[in-house]
C-alpha positions as a LaTeX table, in Angstrom:
\begin{tabular}{lrrr}
\hline
Residue & $x$ (\AA) & $y$ (\AA) & $z$ (\AA) \\
\hline
Met1 & 0.00 & 0.00 & 0.00 \\
Asn2 & 1.19 & 3.51 & $-0.72$ \\
Val3 & 0.68 & 6.68 & 1.29 \\
Gly4 & $-1.74$ & 9.00 & $-0.49$ \\
Glu5 & $-3.46$ & 6.23 & $-2.46$ \\
Thr6 & $-7.04$ & 5.12 & $-1.88$ \\
Tyr7 & $-8.05$ & 1.48 & $-1.48$ \\
Val8 & $-11.27$ & $-0.52$ & $-1.13$ \\
Val9 & $-10.92$ & $-3.35$ & 1.37 \\
Pro10 & $-13.76$ & $-5.84$ & 1.93 \\
Ile11 & $-13.59$ & $-6.75$ & 5.62 \\
Thr12 & $-15.01$ & $-9.26$ & 8.06 \\
His13 & $-15.30$ & $-9.19$ & 11.83 \\
Leu14 & $-13.31$ & $-11.90$ & 13.59 \\
Ser15 & $-14.18$ & $-13.09$ & 17.08 \\
Gln16 & $-11.47$ & $-14.06$ & 19.52 \\
Thr17 & $-10.70$ & $-17.75$ & 19.09 \\
Asp18 & $-7.79$ & $-20.11$ & 19.57 \\
Val19 & $-6.14$ & $-18.68$ & 16.43 \\
Val20 & $-7.41$ & $-15.07$ & 16.62 \\
Ser21 & $-5.79$ & $-13.34$ & 19.58 \\
Ala22 & $-8.11$ & $-10.31$ & 19.64 \\
Ala23 & $-11.54$ & $-9.68$ & 18.16 \\
Gly24 & $-11.70$ & $-7.06$ & 15.44 \\
Trp25 & $-12.06$ & $-6.21$ & 11.77 \\
Ala26 & $-9.76$ & $-7.77$ & 9.19 \\
Pro27 & $-9.51$ & $-7.87$ & 5.38 \\
Leu28 & $-11.11$ & $-10.93$ & 3.82 \\
Ser29 & $-7.63$ & $-11.79$ & 2.53 \\
Thr30 & $-4.38$ & $-10.08$ & 1.59 \\
Asp31 & $-5.66$ & $-10.20$ & $-2.00$ \\
Ala32 & $-8.69$ & $-8.14$ & $-0.91$ \\
Ile33 & $-6.80$ & $-4.83$ & $-0.73$ \\
Leu34 & $-7.91$ & $-3.19$ & $-3.97$ \\
Pro35 & $-6.62$ & 0.11 & $-5.41$ \\
Tyr36 & $-9.39$ & 2.64 & $-6.01$ \\
Ser37 & $-9.25$ & 5.90 & $-7.92$ \\
Asp38 & $-11.72$ & 7.98 & $-9.94$ \\
Gly39 & $-14.57$ & 5.72 & $-8.78$ \\
Thr40 & $-13.01$ & 2.58 & $-10.24$ \\
Ile41 & $-11.53$ & $-0.47$ & $-8.51$ \\
Gly42 & $-8.20$ & $-1.27$ & $-10.10$ \\
Gln43 & $-7.27$ & 2.33 & $-10.87$ \\
Gly44 & $-4.55$ & 4.15 & $-8.95$ \\
Ala45 & $-1.90$ & 2.20 & $-7.07$ \\
Thr46 & $-0.16$ & $-0.73$ & $-8.73$ \\
Val47 & $-0.78$ & $-4.25$ & $-7.47$ \\
Val48 & 2.42 & $-6.23$ & $-7.90$ \\
Gly49 & 1.81 & $-9.25$ & $-10.11$ \\
Tyr50 & $-1.78$ & $-8.33$ & $-10.95$ \\
Thr51 & $-3.02$ & $-6.00$ & $-13.67$ \\
Gly52 & $-6.58$ & $-7.26$ & $-13.98$ \\
Pro53 & $-8.48$ & $-10.46$ & $-14.78$ \\
Glu54 & $-6.36$ & $-11.13$ & $-17.85$ \\
Ser55 & $-3.28$ & $-11.47$ & $-15.62$ \\
Asp56 & $-4.94$ & $-14.07$ & $-13.38$ \\
Thr57 & $-4.17$ & $-17.22$ & $-15.35$ \\
Ser58 & $-4.65$ & $-19.39$ & $-12.25$ \\
Gly59 & $-8.25$ & $-18.31$ & $-11.67$ \\
Glu60 & $-7.47$ & $-18.09$ & $-7.96$ \\
Thr61 & $-8.55$ & $-14.47$ & $-7.51$ \\
Thr62 & $-12.05$ & $-14.59$ & $-9.00$ \\
Ala63 & $-13.48$ & $-12.14$ & $-6.45$ \\
Lys64 & $-10.76$ & $-9.64$ & $-7.33$ \\
Asp65 & $-11.27$ & $-10.39$ & $-11.03$ \\
Asp66 & $-15.01$ & $-9.69$ & $-10.71$ \\
Ala67 & $-14.48$ & $-6.44$ & $-8.78$ \\
Trp68 & $-11.72$ & $-5.09$ & $-11.05$ \\
Gly69 & $-12.97$ & $-2.21$ & $-13.21$ \\
Gly70 & $-16.18$ & $-1.79$ & $-11.22$ \\
Ser71 & $-17.18$ & 0.68 & $-8.53$ \\
Ala72 & $-17.19$ & 0.30 & $-4.77$ \\
Thr73 & $-20.99$ & 0.25 & $-4.95$ \\
Asp74 & $-20.82$ & $-2.66$ & $-7.41$ \\
Leu75 & $-18.59$ & $-4.57$ & $-4.98$ \\
Val76 & $-20.98$ & $-3.95$ & $-2.07$ \\
Ser77 & $-23.89$ & $-5.22$ & $-4.19$ \\
Thr78 & $-21.96$ & $-8.32$ & $-5.23$ \\
Met79 & $-20.93$ & $-9.14$ & $-1.68$ \\
Ser80 & $-24.43$ & $-8.47$ & $-0.31$ \\
Ala81 & $-25.93$ & $-10.86$ & $-2.86$ \\
Ala82 & $-23.37$ & $-13.62$ & $-2.28$ \\
Ser83 & $-24.56$ & $-16.83$ & $-0.71$ \\
Pro84 & $-22.36$ & $-19.06$ & 1.42 \\
Asp85 & $-20.61$ & $-22.05$ & $-0.05$ \\
Pro86 & $-22.96$ & $-25.01$ & 0.59 \\
Leu87 & $-20.17$ & $-26.71$ & 2.53 \\
Ala88 & $-19.95$ & $-23.72$ & 4.89 \\
Ala89 & $-23.68$ & $-23.02$ & 5.21 \\
Gly90 & $-24.10$ & $-25.26$ & 8.26 \\
Tyr91 & $-21.30$ & $-23.45$ & 10.08 \\
Met92 & $-22.27$ & $-19.81$ & 9.46 \\
Ala93 & $-22.76$ & $-19.10$ & 13.18 \\
Leu94 & $-19.08$ & $-19.87$ & 13.82 \\
Pro95 & $-16.26$ & $-17.34$ & 13.50 \\
Pro96 & $-14.65$ & $-17.50$ & 10.02 \\
Asp97 & $-11.51$ & $-19.34$ & 11.14 \\
Gln98 & $-13.53$ & $-22.05$ & 12.92 \\
Arg99 & $-15.95$ & $-22.28$ & 9.98 \\
Phe100 & $-12.96$ & $-22.76$ & 7.65 \\
Arg101 & $-11.53$ & $-25.50$ & 9.85 \\
His102 & $-14.87$ & $-27.38$ & 9.91 \\
Val103 & $-15.31$ & $-27.12$ & 6.15 \\
Met104 & $-11.76$ & $-28.24$ & 5.46 \\
Ser105 & $-12.13$ & $-31.26$ & 7.76 \\
Ser106 & $-15.50$ & $-32.35$ & 6.38 \\
Asn107 & $-15.76$ & $-35.46$ & 4.22 \\
Ala108 & $-17.35$ & $-33.37$ & 1.47 \\
Thr109 & $-14.06$ & $-31.60$ & 0.74 \\
Thr110 & $-12.10$ & $-34.81$ & 0.44 \\
Gly111 & $-14.52$ & $-36.69$ & $-1.73$ \\
\hline
\end{tabular}
């Protein structure tokens, strides 16, 4: 991140757990820090190794790919309309780290 630049950062609230030392707000991921200028996500600061969806040959940053070129309002609408992964739906009352652990240990993820 650069001083003087503007960013959009989707965040989540984490509860204190065995792996989260203090409750508080955190970015959804390190890939969720998005440059924002002139009303457009992806304008402004440079993201090392990422210049937009065309540079994501792995397909691992689909949320970033979808947000890139849109507005902050578009991102809020997309996130508000998102539904949980069916594997995570039964664990939505848990803090994100605990939910992740349950999903990753479920038989559904291993076949």
